[in-house]
Coordinates of C-alpha atoms in Angstrom, one line a residue:
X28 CA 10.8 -26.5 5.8
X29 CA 10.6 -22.6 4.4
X30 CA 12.8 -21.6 1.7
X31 CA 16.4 -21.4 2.4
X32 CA 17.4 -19.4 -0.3
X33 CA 19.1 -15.9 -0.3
X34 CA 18.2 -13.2 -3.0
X35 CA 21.0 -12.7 -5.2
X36 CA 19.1 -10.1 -7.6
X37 CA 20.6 -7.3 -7.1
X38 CA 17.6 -5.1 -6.2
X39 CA 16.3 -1.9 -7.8
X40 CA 18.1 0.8 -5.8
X41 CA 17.3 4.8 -7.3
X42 CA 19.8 7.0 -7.7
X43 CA 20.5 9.2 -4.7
X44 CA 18.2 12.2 -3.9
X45 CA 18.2 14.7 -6.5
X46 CA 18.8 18.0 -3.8
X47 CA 20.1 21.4 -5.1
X48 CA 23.6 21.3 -3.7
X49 CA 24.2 23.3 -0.6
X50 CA 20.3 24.7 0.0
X51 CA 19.4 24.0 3.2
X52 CA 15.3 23.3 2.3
X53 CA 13.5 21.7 -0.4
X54 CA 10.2 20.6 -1.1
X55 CA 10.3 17.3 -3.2
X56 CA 7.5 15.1 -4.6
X57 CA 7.2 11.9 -4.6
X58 CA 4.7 9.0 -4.3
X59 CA 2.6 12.2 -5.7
X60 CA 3.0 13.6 -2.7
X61 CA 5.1 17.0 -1.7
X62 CA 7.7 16.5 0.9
X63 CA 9.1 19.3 2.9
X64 CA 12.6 18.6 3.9
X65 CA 14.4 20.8 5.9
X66 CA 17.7 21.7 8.0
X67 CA 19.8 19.6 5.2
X68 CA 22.7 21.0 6.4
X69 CA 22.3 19.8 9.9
X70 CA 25.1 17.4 11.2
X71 CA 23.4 14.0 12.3
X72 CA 26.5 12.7 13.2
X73 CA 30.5 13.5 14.1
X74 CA 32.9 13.6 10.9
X75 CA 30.0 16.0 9.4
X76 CA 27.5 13.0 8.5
X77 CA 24.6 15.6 7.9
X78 CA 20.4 15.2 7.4
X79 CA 21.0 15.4 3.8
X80 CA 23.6 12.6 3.9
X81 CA 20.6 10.4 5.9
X82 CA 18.1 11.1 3.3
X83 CA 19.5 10.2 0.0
X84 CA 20.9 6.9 2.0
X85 CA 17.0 6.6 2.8
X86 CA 16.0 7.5 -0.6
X87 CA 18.2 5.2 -2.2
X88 CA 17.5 2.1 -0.1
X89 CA 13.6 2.5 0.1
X90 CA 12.8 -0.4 -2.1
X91 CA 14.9 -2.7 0.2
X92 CA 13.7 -1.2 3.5
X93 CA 10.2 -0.4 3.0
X94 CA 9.0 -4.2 2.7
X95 CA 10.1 -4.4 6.4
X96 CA 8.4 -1.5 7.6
X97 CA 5.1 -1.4 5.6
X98 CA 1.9 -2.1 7.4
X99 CA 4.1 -2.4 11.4
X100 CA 2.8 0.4 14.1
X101 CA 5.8 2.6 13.9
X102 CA 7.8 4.7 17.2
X103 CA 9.2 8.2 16.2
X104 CA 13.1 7.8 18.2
X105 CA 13.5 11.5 17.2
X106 CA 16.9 13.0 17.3
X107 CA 16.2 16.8 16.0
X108 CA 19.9 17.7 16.9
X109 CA 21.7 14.4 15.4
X110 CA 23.3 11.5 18.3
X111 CA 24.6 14.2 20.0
X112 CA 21.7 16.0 20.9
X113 CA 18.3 15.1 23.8
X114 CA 16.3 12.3 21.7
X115 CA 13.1 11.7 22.6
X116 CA 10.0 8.4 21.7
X117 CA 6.8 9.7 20.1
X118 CA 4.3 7.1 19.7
X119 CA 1.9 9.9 18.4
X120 CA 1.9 10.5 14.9
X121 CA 1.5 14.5 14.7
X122 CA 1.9 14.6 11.2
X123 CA 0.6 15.7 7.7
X124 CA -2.7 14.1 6.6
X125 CA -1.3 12.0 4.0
X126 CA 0.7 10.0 6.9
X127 CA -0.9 6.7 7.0
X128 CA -1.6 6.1 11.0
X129 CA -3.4 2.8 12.9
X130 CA -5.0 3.3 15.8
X131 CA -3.9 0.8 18.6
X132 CA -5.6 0.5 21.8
X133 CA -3.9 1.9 24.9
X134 CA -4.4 2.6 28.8
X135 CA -3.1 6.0 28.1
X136 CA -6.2 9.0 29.1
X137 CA -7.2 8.9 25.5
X138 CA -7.5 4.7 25.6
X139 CA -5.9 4.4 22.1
X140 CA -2.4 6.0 20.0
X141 CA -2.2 6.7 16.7
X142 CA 1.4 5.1 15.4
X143 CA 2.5 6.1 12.2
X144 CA 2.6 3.5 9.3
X145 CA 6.0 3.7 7.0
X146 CA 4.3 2.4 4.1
X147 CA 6.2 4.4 1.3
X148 CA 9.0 6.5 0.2
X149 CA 7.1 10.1 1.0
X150 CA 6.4 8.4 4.5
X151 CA 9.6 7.2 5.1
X152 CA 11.3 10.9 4.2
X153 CA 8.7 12.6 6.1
X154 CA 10.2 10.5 9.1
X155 CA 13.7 10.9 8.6
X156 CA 13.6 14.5 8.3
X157 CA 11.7 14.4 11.5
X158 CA 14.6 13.1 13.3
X159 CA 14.3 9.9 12.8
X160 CA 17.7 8.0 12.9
X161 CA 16.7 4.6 13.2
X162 CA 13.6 3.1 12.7
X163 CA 11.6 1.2 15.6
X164 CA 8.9 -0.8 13.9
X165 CA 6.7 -3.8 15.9
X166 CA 7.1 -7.7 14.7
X167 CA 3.5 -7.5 14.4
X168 CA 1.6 -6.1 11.4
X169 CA -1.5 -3.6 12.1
X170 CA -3.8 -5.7 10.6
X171 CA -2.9 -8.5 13.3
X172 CA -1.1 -7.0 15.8
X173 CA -1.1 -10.0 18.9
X174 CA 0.4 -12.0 15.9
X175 CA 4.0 -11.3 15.2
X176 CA 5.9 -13.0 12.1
X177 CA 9.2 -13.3 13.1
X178 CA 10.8 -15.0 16.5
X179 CA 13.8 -12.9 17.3
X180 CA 17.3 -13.9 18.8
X181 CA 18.6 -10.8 19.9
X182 CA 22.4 -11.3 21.2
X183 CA 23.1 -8.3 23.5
X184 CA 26.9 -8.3 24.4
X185 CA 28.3 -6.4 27.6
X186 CA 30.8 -3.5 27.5
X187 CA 33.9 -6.2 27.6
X188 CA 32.6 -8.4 25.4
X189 CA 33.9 -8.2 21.6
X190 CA 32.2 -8.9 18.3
X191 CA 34.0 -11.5 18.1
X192 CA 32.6 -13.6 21.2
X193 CA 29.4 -12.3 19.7
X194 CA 29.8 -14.0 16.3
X195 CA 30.9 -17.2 18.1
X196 CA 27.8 -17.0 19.9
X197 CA 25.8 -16.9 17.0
X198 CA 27.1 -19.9 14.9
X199 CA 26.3 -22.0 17.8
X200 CA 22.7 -21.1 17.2
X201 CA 23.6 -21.6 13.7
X202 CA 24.8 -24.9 14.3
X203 CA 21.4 -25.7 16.9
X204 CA 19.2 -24.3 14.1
X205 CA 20.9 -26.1 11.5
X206 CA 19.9 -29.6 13.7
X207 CA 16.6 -28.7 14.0
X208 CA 16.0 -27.4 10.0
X209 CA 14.8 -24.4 11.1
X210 CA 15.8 -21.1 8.8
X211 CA 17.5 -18.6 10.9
X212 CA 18.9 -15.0 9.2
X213 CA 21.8 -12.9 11.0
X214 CA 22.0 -9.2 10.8
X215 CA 24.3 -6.7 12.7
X216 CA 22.1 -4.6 15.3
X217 CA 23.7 -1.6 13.9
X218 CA 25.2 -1.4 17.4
X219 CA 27.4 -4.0 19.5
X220 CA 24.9 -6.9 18.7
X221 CA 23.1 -9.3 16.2
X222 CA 19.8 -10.1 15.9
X223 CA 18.5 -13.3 14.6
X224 CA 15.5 -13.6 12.8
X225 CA 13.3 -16.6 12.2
X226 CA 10.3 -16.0 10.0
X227 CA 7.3 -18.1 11.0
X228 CA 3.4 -18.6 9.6
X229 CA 0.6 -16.9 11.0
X230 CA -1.6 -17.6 13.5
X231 CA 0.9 -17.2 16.7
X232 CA 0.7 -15.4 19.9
X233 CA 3.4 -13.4 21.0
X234 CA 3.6 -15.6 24.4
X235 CA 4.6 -18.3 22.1
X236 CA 7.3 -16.4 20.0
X237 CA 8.6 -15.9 23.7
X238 CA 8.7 -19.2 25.0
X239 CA 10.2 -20.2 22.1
X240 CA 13.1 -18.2 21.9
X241 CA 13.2 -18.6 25.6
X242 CA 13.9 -22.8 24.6
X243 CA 16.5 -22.0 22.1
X244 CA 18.4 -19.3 24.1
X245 CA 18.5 -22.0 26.7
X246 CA 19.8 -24.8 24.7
X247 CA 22.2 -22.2 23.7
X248 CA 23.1 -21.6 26.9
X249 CA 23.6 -25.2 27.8
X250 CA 26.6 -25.5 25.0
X251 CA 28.1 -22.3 26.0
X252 CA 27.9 -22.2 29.8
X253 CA 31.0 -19.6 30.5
X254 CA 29.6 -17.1 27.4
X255 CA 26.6 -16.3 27.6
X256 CA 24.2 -14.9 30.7
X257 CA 20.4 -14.6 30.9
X258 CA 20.6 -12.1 33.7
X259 CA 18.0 -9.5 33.1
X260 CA 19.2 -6.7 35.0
X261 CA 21.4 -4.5 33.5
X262 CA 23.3 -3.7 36.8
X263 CA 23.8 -7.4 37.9
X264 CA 24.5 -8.8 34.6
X265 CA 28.3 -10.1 33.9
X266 CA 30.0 -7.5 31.7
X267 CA 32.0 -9.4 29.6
X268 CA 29.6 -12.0 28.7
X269 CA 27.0 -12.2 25.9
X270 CA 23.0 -11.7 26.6
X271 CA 20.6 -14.5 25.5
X272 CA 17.6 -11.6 25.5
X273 CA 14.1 -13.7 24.1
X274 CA 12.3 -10.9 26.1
X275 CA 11.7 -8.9 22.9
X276 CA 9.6 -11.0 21.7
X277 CA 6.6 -9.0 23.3
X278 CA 3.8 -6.9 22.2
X279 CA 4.2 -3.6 21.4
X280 CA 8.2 -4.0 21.5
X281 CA 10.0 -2.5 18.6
X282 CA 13.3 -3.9 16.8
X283 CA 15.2 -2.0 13.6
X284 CA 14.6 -3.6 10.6
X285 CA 17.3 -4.8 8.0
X286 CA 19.0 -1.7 6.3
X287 CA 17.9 0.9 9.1
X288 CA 20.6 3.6 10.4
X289 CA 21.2 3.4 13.9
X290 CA 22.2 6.3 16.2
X291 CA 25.4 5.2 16.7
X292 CA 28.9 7.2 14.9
X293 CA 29.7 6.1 11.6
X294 CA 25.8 6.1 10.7
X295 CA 26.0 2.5 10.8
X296 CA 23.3 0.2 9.7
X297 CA 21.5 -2.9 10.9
X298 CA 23.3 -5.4 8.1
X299 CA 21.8 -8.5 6.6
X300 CA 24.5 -10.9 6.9
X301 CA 25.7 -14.0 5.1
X302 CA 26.3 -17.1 8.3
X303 CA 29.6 -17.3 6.2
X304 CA 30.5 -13.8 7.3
X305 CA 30.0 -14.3 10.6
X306 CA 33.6 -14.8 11.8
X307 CA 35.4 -13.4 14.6
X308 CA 37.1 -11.0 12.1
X309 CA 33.8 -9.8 10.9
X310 CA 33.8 -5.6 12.3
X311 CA 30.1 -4.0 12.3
X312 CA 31.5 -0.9 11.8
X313 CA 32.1 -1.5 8.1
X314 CA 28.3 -1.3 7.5
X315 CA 27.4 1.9 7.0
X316 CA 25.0 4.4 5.3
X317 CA 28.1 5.2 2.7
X318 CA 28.9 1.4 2.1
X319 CA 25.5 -0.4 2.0
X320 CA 24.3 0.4 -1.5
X321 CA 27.3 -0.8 -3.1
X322 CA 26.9 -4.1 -0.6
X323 CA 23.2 -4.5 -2.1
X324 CA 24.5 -4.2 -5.7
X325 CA 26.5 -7.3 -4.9
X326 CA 24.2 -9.4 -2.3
X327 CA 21.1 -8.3 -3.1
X328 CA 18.8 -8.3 -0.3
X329 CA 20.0 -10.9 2.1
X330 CA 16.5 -11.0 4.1
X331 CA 14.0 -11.5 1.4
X332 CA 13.1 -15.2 2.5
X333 CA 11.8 -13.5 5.7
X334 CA 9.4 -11.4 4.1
X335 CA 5.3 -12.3 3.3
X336 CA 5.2 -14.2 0.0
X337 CA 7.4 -17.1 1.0
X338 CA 6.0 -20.1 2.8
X339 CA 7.1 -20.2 6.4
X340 CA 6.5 -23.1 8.7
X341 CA 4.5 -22.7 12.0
X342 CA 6.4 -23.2 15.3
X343 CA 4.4 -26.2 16.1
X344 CA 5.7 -27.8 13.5
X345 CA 9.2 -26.7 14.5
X346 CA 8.7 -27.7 17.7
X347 CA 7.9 -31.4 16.9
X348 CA 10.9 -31.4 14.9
X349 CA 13.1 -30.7 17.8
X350 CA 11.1 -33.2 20.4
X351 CA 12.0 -35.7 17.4
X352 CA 15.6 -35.3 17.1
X353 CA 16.0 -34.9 21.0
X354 CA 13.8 -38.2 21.2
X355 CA 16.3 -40.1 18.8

């Protein structure tokens, strides 16, 4: 079975972005390469969260977040006048020529899009200071891109359904995982939700990432018959139950990483989580851009089993595992 084990290094986090104090442009270097940041004063969000605010958060946390963004086709969700402005998707990367880009096929007039590739820390400002709140990133890699890595669980709860529902949810899928020895890592959505990611080995379509969330949504489903719906319509589906949604797991879908902002007040941010955590007390608003460094000085980074490097198993093998037990 792939590692189990959580990083408790603290990682290397850099000191917050050296900007002069109330100027509202800069042009900063790094990676060896000049960044032009402007608007710092911009509010982002209410409370006066401003661009400069987002920044040094994204500064500070690039050695955590860019593993999970490097080398996955990247959508600009641009928000030039912060959450409370018109945001907009740009597939097209329009930017300077140092921006790494992969070009994917596509039945748009030109037959292919360029996506942008967050593959360092000049990148990743170059992004942000585009607008970029949160950062929408395939589960496939460029190199590979039918093949995704991870199998996602993504836990979508209506407008009456609380966190706490949410959480119970999720340590039912702990508890199925768990049975079947399969590593499984939680993380806040940033939002209302959680996402659950399982890492796998290469070699897998993305119709089989789907079927197989599909099964264990399902045996979800079967233990927690009044909680949970798998209605895909958003106007039919029950509002104060919990979404089973395995439909991400498509290509060309996006999903924010670990440690990403998200668009939402507060400037919260998509939270690796202990399963421990994962109570009905637990409140995803306490995860924010102005709490998460200090979090990583203490947890380290949560995620790092998922990443390339460790051994993961192949869903086949998963798969027998669970036809085993359910055979016994």
């Amino acid at each position: 079975m792939a590692a189990r084990g959580r990083s408790r290094t603290p990682p290397r986090l850099v000191s917050g972005l050296p900007l002069p104090a109330h100027a509202d442009q800069a042009l900063f270097v790094v990676d060896d390469t000049p960044v032009s940041l402007t608007h710092l004063e911009k509010v982002m969000f209410p409370k006066d969260i401003r661009k400069r605010d987002l920044l040094d958060y994204s500064f500070a946390v690039a050695p955590v977040l860019l593993p999970y963004l490097r080398d996955r086709p990247y959508t600009m969700k641009r928000y030039p006048d912060g959450i409370g402005g018109e945001w907009f998707f740009q597939k097209e990367a329009r930017g300077p020529e140092w921006l790494p880009t992969v070009a994917m096929p596509s039945d748009n007039e030109r037959g292919v899009i360029h996506y942008a590739l967050c593959n360092n820390t000049a990148a990743l400002l170059y992004l942000v200071n585009s607008g970029c709140i949160d950062h929408n990133v395939w589960m496939s890699r460029a190199a590979t891109p039918l093949q995704p890595d991870i199998v996602l669980l993504d836990l979508d709860p209506g407008p009456q359904a609380p966190f706490s529902i949410v959480a119970h949810v999720a340590q039912t899928i702990h508890k199925l995982l768990d049975d079947f020895e399969i590593a499984g890592y939680p993380k806040t959505s940033g939002a209302t939700g959680l996402h659950i990611w399982i890492p796998i080995a290469p070699g897998h379509t993305f119709a089989q990432t789907q079927q197989f969330a599909a099964l264990l949504m399902r045996m979800t489903a079967a233990r927690l018959p009044g909680l949970v719906t798998e209605v895909l319509a958003l106007a039919d589906r029950p509002r104060d139950k919990i979404y089973l949604d395995f439909r991400q797991n498509a290509h060309g879908k996006t999903i924010p990483p670990p440690y990403s902002p998200r668009a939402v007040p507060g400037a919260r941010v998509s939270c690796p989580l202990r399963w421990s955590e994962l109570t009905s007390s637990l409140d995803p608003a306490r995860f924010t851009i102005a709490t998460m460094r200090r979090r990583l000085d203490h947890y380290g980074d949560l995620f790092a089993p998922t990443l390339p490097g460790v051994p993961h198993e192949t869903l086949q093998v998963m798969l027998r595992r669970i036809q085993h037990k359910h055979a016994a």
